[in-house]
PDB file of C-alpha atoms in Angstrom:
ATOM      1  CA  MET Y 332     123.490  53.969 148.866  1.00  0.00           C
ATOM      2  CA  MET Y 333     122.103  51.141 150.631  1.00  0.00           C
ATOM      3  CA  PRO Y 334     122.994  50.262 154.337  1.00  0.00           C
ATOM      4  CA  ALA Y 335     125.599  48.204 154.968  1.00  0.00           C
ATOM      5  CA  SER Y 336     123.335  45.455 156.593  1.00  0.00           C
ATOM      6  CA  THR Y 337     121.140  45.123 153.604  1.00  0.00           C
ATOM      7  CA  ALA Y 338     123.709  44.724 150.859  1.00  0.00           C
ATOM      8  CA  THR Y 339     124.438  41.232 149.325  1.00  0.00           C
ATOM      9  CA  ALA Y 340     126.838  39.905 147.021  1.00  0.00           C
ATOM     10  CA  GLN Y 341     124.673  39.983 144.246  1.00  0.00           C
ATOM     11  CA  ASP Y 342     124.196  43.799 144.821  1.00  0.00           C
ATOM     12  CA  PHE Y 343     127.764  44.223 143.685  1.00  0.00           C
ATOM     13  CA  VAL Y 344     128.859  41.687 141.079  1.00  0.00           C
ATOM     14  CA  PRO Y 345     127.107  44.150 138.381  1.00  0.00           C
ATOM     15  CA  TYR Y 346     129.746  46.872 139.705  1.00  0.00           C
ATOM     16  CA  ALA Y 347     132.659  44.286 139.813  1.00  0.00           C
ATOM     17  CA  THR Y 348     131.204  42.995 136.094  1.00  0.00           C
ATOM     18  CA  ALA Y 349     131.512  47.021 135.155  1.00  0.00           C
ATOM     19  CA  ALA Y 350     134.773  47.687 136.578  1.00  0.00           C
ATOM     20  CA  ILE Y 351     136.129  45.006 134.318  1.00  0.00           C
ATOM     21  CA  ASP Y 352     134.279  46.028 131.054  1.00  0.00           C
ATOM     22  CA  PHE Y 353     135.648  49.616 131.678  1.00  0.00           C
ATOM     23  CA  HIS Y 354     139.718  48.308 132.230  1.00  0.00           C
ATOM     24  CA  ARG Y 355     139.379  46.073 129.402  1.00  0.00           C
ATOM     25  CA  ALA Y 356     137.535  49.398 126.843  1.00  0.00           C
ATOM     26  CA  LEU Y 357     140.712  51.617 128.357  1.00  0.00           C
ATOM     27  CA  ASN Y 358     143.472  50.100 129.340  1.00  0.00           C
ATOM     28  CA  VAL Y 359     144.206  46.808 127.041  1.00  0.00           C
ATOM     29  CA  PRO Y 360     146.531  47.986 124.772  1.00  0.00           C
ATOM     30  CA  THR Y 361     146.113  47.042 121.020  1.00  0.00           C
ATOM     31  CA  GLY Y 362     148.922  45.652 118.861  1.00  0.00           C
ATOM     32  CA  PRO Y 363     151.847  43.016 120.480  1.00  0.00           C
ATOM     33  CA  LEU Y 364     152.390  44.714 123.755  1.00  0.00           C
ATOM     34  CA  VAL Y 365     152.246  41.405 126.723  1.00  0.00           C
ATOM     35  CA  ALA Y 366     150.427  41.913 129.947  1.00  0.00           C
ATOM     36  CA  SER Y 367     152.467  43.168 132.544  1.00  0.00           C
ATOM     37  CA  ARG Y 368     152.838  41.183 136.123  1.00  0.00           C
ATOM     38  CA  THR Y 369     151.023  43.950 137.584  1.00  0.00           C
ATOM     39  CA  GLU Y 370     148.178  43.242 135.538  1.00  0.00           C
ATOM     40  CA  LEU Y 371     148.451  39.446 135.854  1.00  0.00           C
ATOM     41  CA  ASP Y 372     148.603  39.626 139.494  1.00  0.00           C
ATOM     42  CA  CYS Y 373     145.552  41.919 139.434  1.00  0.00           C
ATOM     43  CA  LEU Y 374     143.309  39.593 136.895  1.00  0.00           C
ATOM     44  CA  HIS Y 375     144.792  36.659 139.374  1.00  0.00           C
ATOM     45  CA  GLU Y 376     143.370  38.488 142.318  1.00  0.00           C
ATOM     46  CA  HIS Y 377     139.961  39.005 140.272  1.00  0.00           C
ATOM     47  CA  LEU Y 378     139.577  35.257 139.737  1.00  0.00           C
ATOM     48  CA  VAL Y 379     140.701  34.068 143.528  1.00  0.00           C
ATOM     49  CA  SER Y 380     137.724  36.516 144.411  1.00  0.00           C
ATOM     50  CA  LEU Y 381     135.133  35.247 142.071  1.00  0.00           C
ATOM     51  CA  HIS Y 382     136.463  31.648 143.012  1.00  0.00           C
ATOM     52  CA  GLY Y 383     135.834  32.296 146.783  1.00  0.00           C
ATOM     53  CA  LEU Y 384     132.286  33.739 146.104  1.00  0.00           C
ATOM     54  CA  LEU Y 385     131.496  30.902 144.031  1.00  0.00           C
ATOM     55  CA  ASP Y 386     132.640  28.420 146.619  1.00  0.00           C
ATOM     56  CA  ALA Y 387     130.145  30.031 148.672  1.00  0.00           C
ATOM     57  CA  HIS Y 388     127.493  29.672 146.537  1.00  0.00           C
ATOM     58  CA  THR Y 389     128.179  26.004 145.697  1.00  0.00           C
ATOM     59  CA  GLN Y 390     128.419  25.035 149.506  1.00  0.00           C
ATOM     60  CA  ARG Y 391     125.255  26.559 150.345  1.00  0.00           C
ATOM     61  CA  THR Y 392     123.300  24.994 147.278  1.00  0.00           C
ATOM     62  CA  SER Y 393     125.305  21.733 146.751  1.00  0.00           C
ATOM     63  CA  PRO Y 394     122.865  19.937 149.797  1.00  0.00           C
ATOM     64  CA  LEU Y 395     119.648  21.374 148.492  1.00  0.00           C
ATOM     65  CA  LEU Y 396     119.800  21.469 144.938  1.00  0.00           C
ATOM     66  CA  PRO Y 397     122.267  18.624 143.431  1.00  0.00           C
ATOM     67  CA  ALA Y 398     121.956  19.021 139.670  1.00  0.00           C
ATOM     68  CA  GLU Y 399     122.716  23.113 140.379  1.00  0.00           C
ATOM     69  CA  GLY Y 400     125.278  22.513 142.875  1.00  0.00           C
ATOM     70  CA  ASP Y 401     127.100  19.980 139.949  1.00  0.00           C
ATOM     71  CA  HIS Y 402     127.052  23.162 137.379  1.00  0.00           C
ATOM     72  CA  LEU Y 403     128.577  25.440 140.627  1.00  0.00           C
ATOM     73  CA  LYS Y 404     131.177  22.533 141.172  1.00  0.00           C
ATOM     74  CA  ALA Y 405     132.178  22.671 137.401  1.00  0.00           C
ATOM     75  CA  ALA Y 406     132.093  26.689 137.205  1.00  0.00           C
ATOM     76  CA  ARG Y 407     134.228  26.598 140.639  1.00  0.00           C
ATOM     77  CA  THR Y 408     136.763  24.352 139.189  1.00  0.00           C
ATOM     78  CA  ARG Y 409     137.337  26.062 135.874  1.00  0.00           C
ATOM     79  CA  LEU Y 410     137.789  29.524 137.586  1.00  0.00           C
ATOM     80  CA  TRP Y 411     140.681  27.573 139.832  1.00  0.00           C
ATOM     81  CA  GLN Y 412     141.896  26.482 136.587  1.00  0.00           C
ATOM     82  CA  ALA Y 413     142.021  29.913 134.795  1.00  0.00           C
ATOM     83  CA  ALA Y 414     143.795  31.500 138.256  1.00  0.00           C
ATOM     84  CA  ASP Y 415     146.069  28.483 138.044  1.00  0.00           C
ATOM     85  CA  HIS Y 416     147.092  29.400 134.002  1.00  0.00           C
ATOM     86  CA  LEU Y 417     147.342  33.454 135.429  1.00  0.00           C
ATOM     87  CA  HIS Y 418     149.921  32.193 138.043  1.00  0.00           C
ATOM     88  CA  ALA Y 419     152.057  30.607 135.876  1.00  0.00           C
ATOM     89  CA  ALA Y 420     151.537  33.262 133.340  1.00  0.00           C
ATOM     90  CA  TYR Y 421     152.865  35.734 135.912  1.00  0.00           C
ATOM     91  CA  HIS Y 422     156.216  33.259 136.594  1.00  0.00           C
ATOM     92  CA  ALA Y 423     156.860  33.313 132.854  1.00  0.00           C
ATOM     93  CA  SER Y 424     156.704  36.693 132.191  1.00  0.00           C
ATOM     94  CA  PRO Y 425     159.771  39.430 132.428  1.00  0.00           C
ATOM     95  CA  ARG Y 426     160.420  41.100 135.668  1.00  0.00           C
ATOM     96  CA  LEU Y 427     159.912  44.529 135.707  1.00  0.00           C
ATOM     97  CA  GLY Y 428     163.111  46.762 134.801  1.00  0.00           C
ATOM     98  CA  SER Y 429     165.410  43.668 134.240  1.00  0.00           C
ATOM     99  CA  GLY Y 430     163.829  41.763 131.857  1.00  0.00           C
ATOM    100  CA  GLU Y 431     164.685  38.649 134.057  1.00  0.00           C
ATOM    101  CA  VAL Y 432     162.082  35.569 133.659  1.00  0.00           C
ATOM    102  CA  PRO Y 433     162.329  33.810 137.216  1.00  0.00           C
ATOM    103  CA  GLY Y 434     162.457  30.234 137.190  1.00  0.00           C
ATOM    104  CA  PRO Y 435     159.644  28.156 137.651  1.00  0.00           C
ATOM    105  CA  ASP Y 436     160.312  26.944 140.928  1.00  0.00           C
ATOM    106  CA  ALA Y 437     160.460  30.467 142.410  1.00  0.00           C
ATOM    107  CA  CYS Y 438     157.246  30.069 143.662  1.00  0.00           C
ATOM    108  CA  ARG Y 439     157.374  27.247 145.149  1.00  0.00           C
ATOM    109  CA  ALA Y 440     160.867  27.443 146.861  1.00  0.00           C
ATOM    110  CA  ARG Y 441     159.682  31.020 148.259  1.00  0.00           C
ATOM    111  CA  LEU Y 442     162.113  33.142 146.957  1.00  0.00           C
ATOM    112  CA  PRO Y 443     161.505  36.649 147.733  1.00  0.00           C
ATOM    113  CA  GLU Y 444     161.120  39.019 144.741  1.00  0.00           C
ATOM    114  CA  GLY Y 445     160.298  41.485 147.361  1.00  0.00           C
ATOM    115  CA  ALA Y 446     156.638  43.199 147.929  1.00  0.00           C
ATOM    116  CA  PRO Y 447     154.119  43.043 146.294  1.00  0.00           C
ATOM    117  CA  GLU Y 448     155.482  40.710 143.779  1.00  0.00           C
ATOM    118  CA  LEU Y 449     154.858  37.390 145.790  1.00  0.00           C
ATOM    119  CA  SER Y 450     151.560  38.733 147.361  1.00  0.00           C
ATOM    120  CA  ILE Y 451     150.432  36.498 143.895  1.00  0.00           C
ATOM    121  CA  CYS Y 452     151.947  33.457 145.268  1.00  0.00           C
ATOM    122  CA  ARG Y 453     150.638  33.717 148.713  1.00  0.00           C
ATOM    123  CA  ARG Y 454     147.345  34.489 147.864  1.00  0.00           C
ATOM    124  CA  HIS Y 455     147.577  31.496 145.410  1.00  0.00           C
ATOM    125  CA  GLN Y 456     148.774  29.197 147.767  1.00  0.00           C
ATOM    126  CA  GLU Y 457     146.502  30.120 150.068  1.00  0.00           C
ATOM    127  CA  THR Y 458     143.453  29.394 147.429  1.00  0.00           C
ATOM    128  CA  ALA Y 459     145.532  26.014 146.794  1.00  0.00           C
ATOM    129  CA  GLN Y 460     144.700  24.909 150.363  1.00  0.00           C
ATOM    130  CA  LEU Y 461     140.719  25.272 149.706  1.00  0.00           C
ATOM    131  CA  VAL Y 462     141.185  24.016 146.368  1.00  0.00           C
ATOM    132  CA  ARG Y 463     142.615  20.892 147.582  1.00  0.00           C
ATOM    133  CA  ARG Y 464     139.953  20.479 150.416  1.00  0.00           C
ATOM    134  CA  ARG Y 465     137.023  20.898 148.090  1.00  0.00           C
ATOM    135  CA  THR Y 466     138.178  19.419 144.609  1.00  0.00           C
ATOM    136  CA  THR Y 467     139.481  15.983 143.473  1.00  0.00           C
ATOM    137  CA  PRO Y 468     142.619  15.418 141.445  1.00  0.00           C
ATOM    138  CA  ALA Y 469     140.167  13.827 138.953  1.00  0.00           C
ATOM    139  CA  ASP Y 470     138.099  16.780 138.614  1.00  0.00           C
ATOM    140  CA  LEU Y 471     140.944  19.300 138.263  1.00  0.00           C
ATOM    141  CA  HIS Y 472     142.819  16.870 135.518  1.00  0.00           C
ATOM    142  CA  THR Y 473     139.557  16.132 133.431  1.00  0.00           C
ATOM    143  CA  PRO Y 474     138.807  18.555 130.590  1.00  0.00           C
ATOM    144  CA  PHE Y 475     134.982  19.786 130.814  1.00  0.00           C
ATOM    145  CA  THR Y 476     132.634  17.697 128.877  1.00  0.00           C
ATOM    146  CA  GLY Y 477     129.492  19.050 130.017  1.00  0.00           C
ATOM    147  CA  LEU Y 478     127.130  17.330 133.049  1.00  0.00           C
ATOM    148  CA  VAL Y 479     124.865  14.404 132.550  1.00  0.00           C
ATOM    149  CA  ARG Y 480     122.926  14.723 135.627  1.00  0.00           C
ATOM    150  CA  ARG Y 481     119.283  15.184 135.788  1.00  0.00           C
TER     151      ARG Y 481
END
């Protein structure tokens, strides 16, 4: 094992990828079962973490290599869009036990469902603040058609 002082993000990314592959191979059931709220929360947490890592790379790279930075910005935006959809899927899925589906305003109104259920909302809103600072509304709503900058 390498000392913590020499470890970099790229040293850990392969392990995270392997863990996702392992999870997919063993934990995704076949058949008509739906993803649980817990699994959607875990997937959201992973995408938000990837978004943060990609944001750091984007901020460092863009001033030095604008073309590469544009691609990283596009990837960062798509990760946010995926996380936003997972957050919406979480709120559209039934609550454990009751089977009740919460209304779409539950997150915005900060109605408590109890810990850790709303940790996804806290995480999503914290990341949304970063997204609003780093991404334009046009970037968020424009479909990806490829980059033409050279």
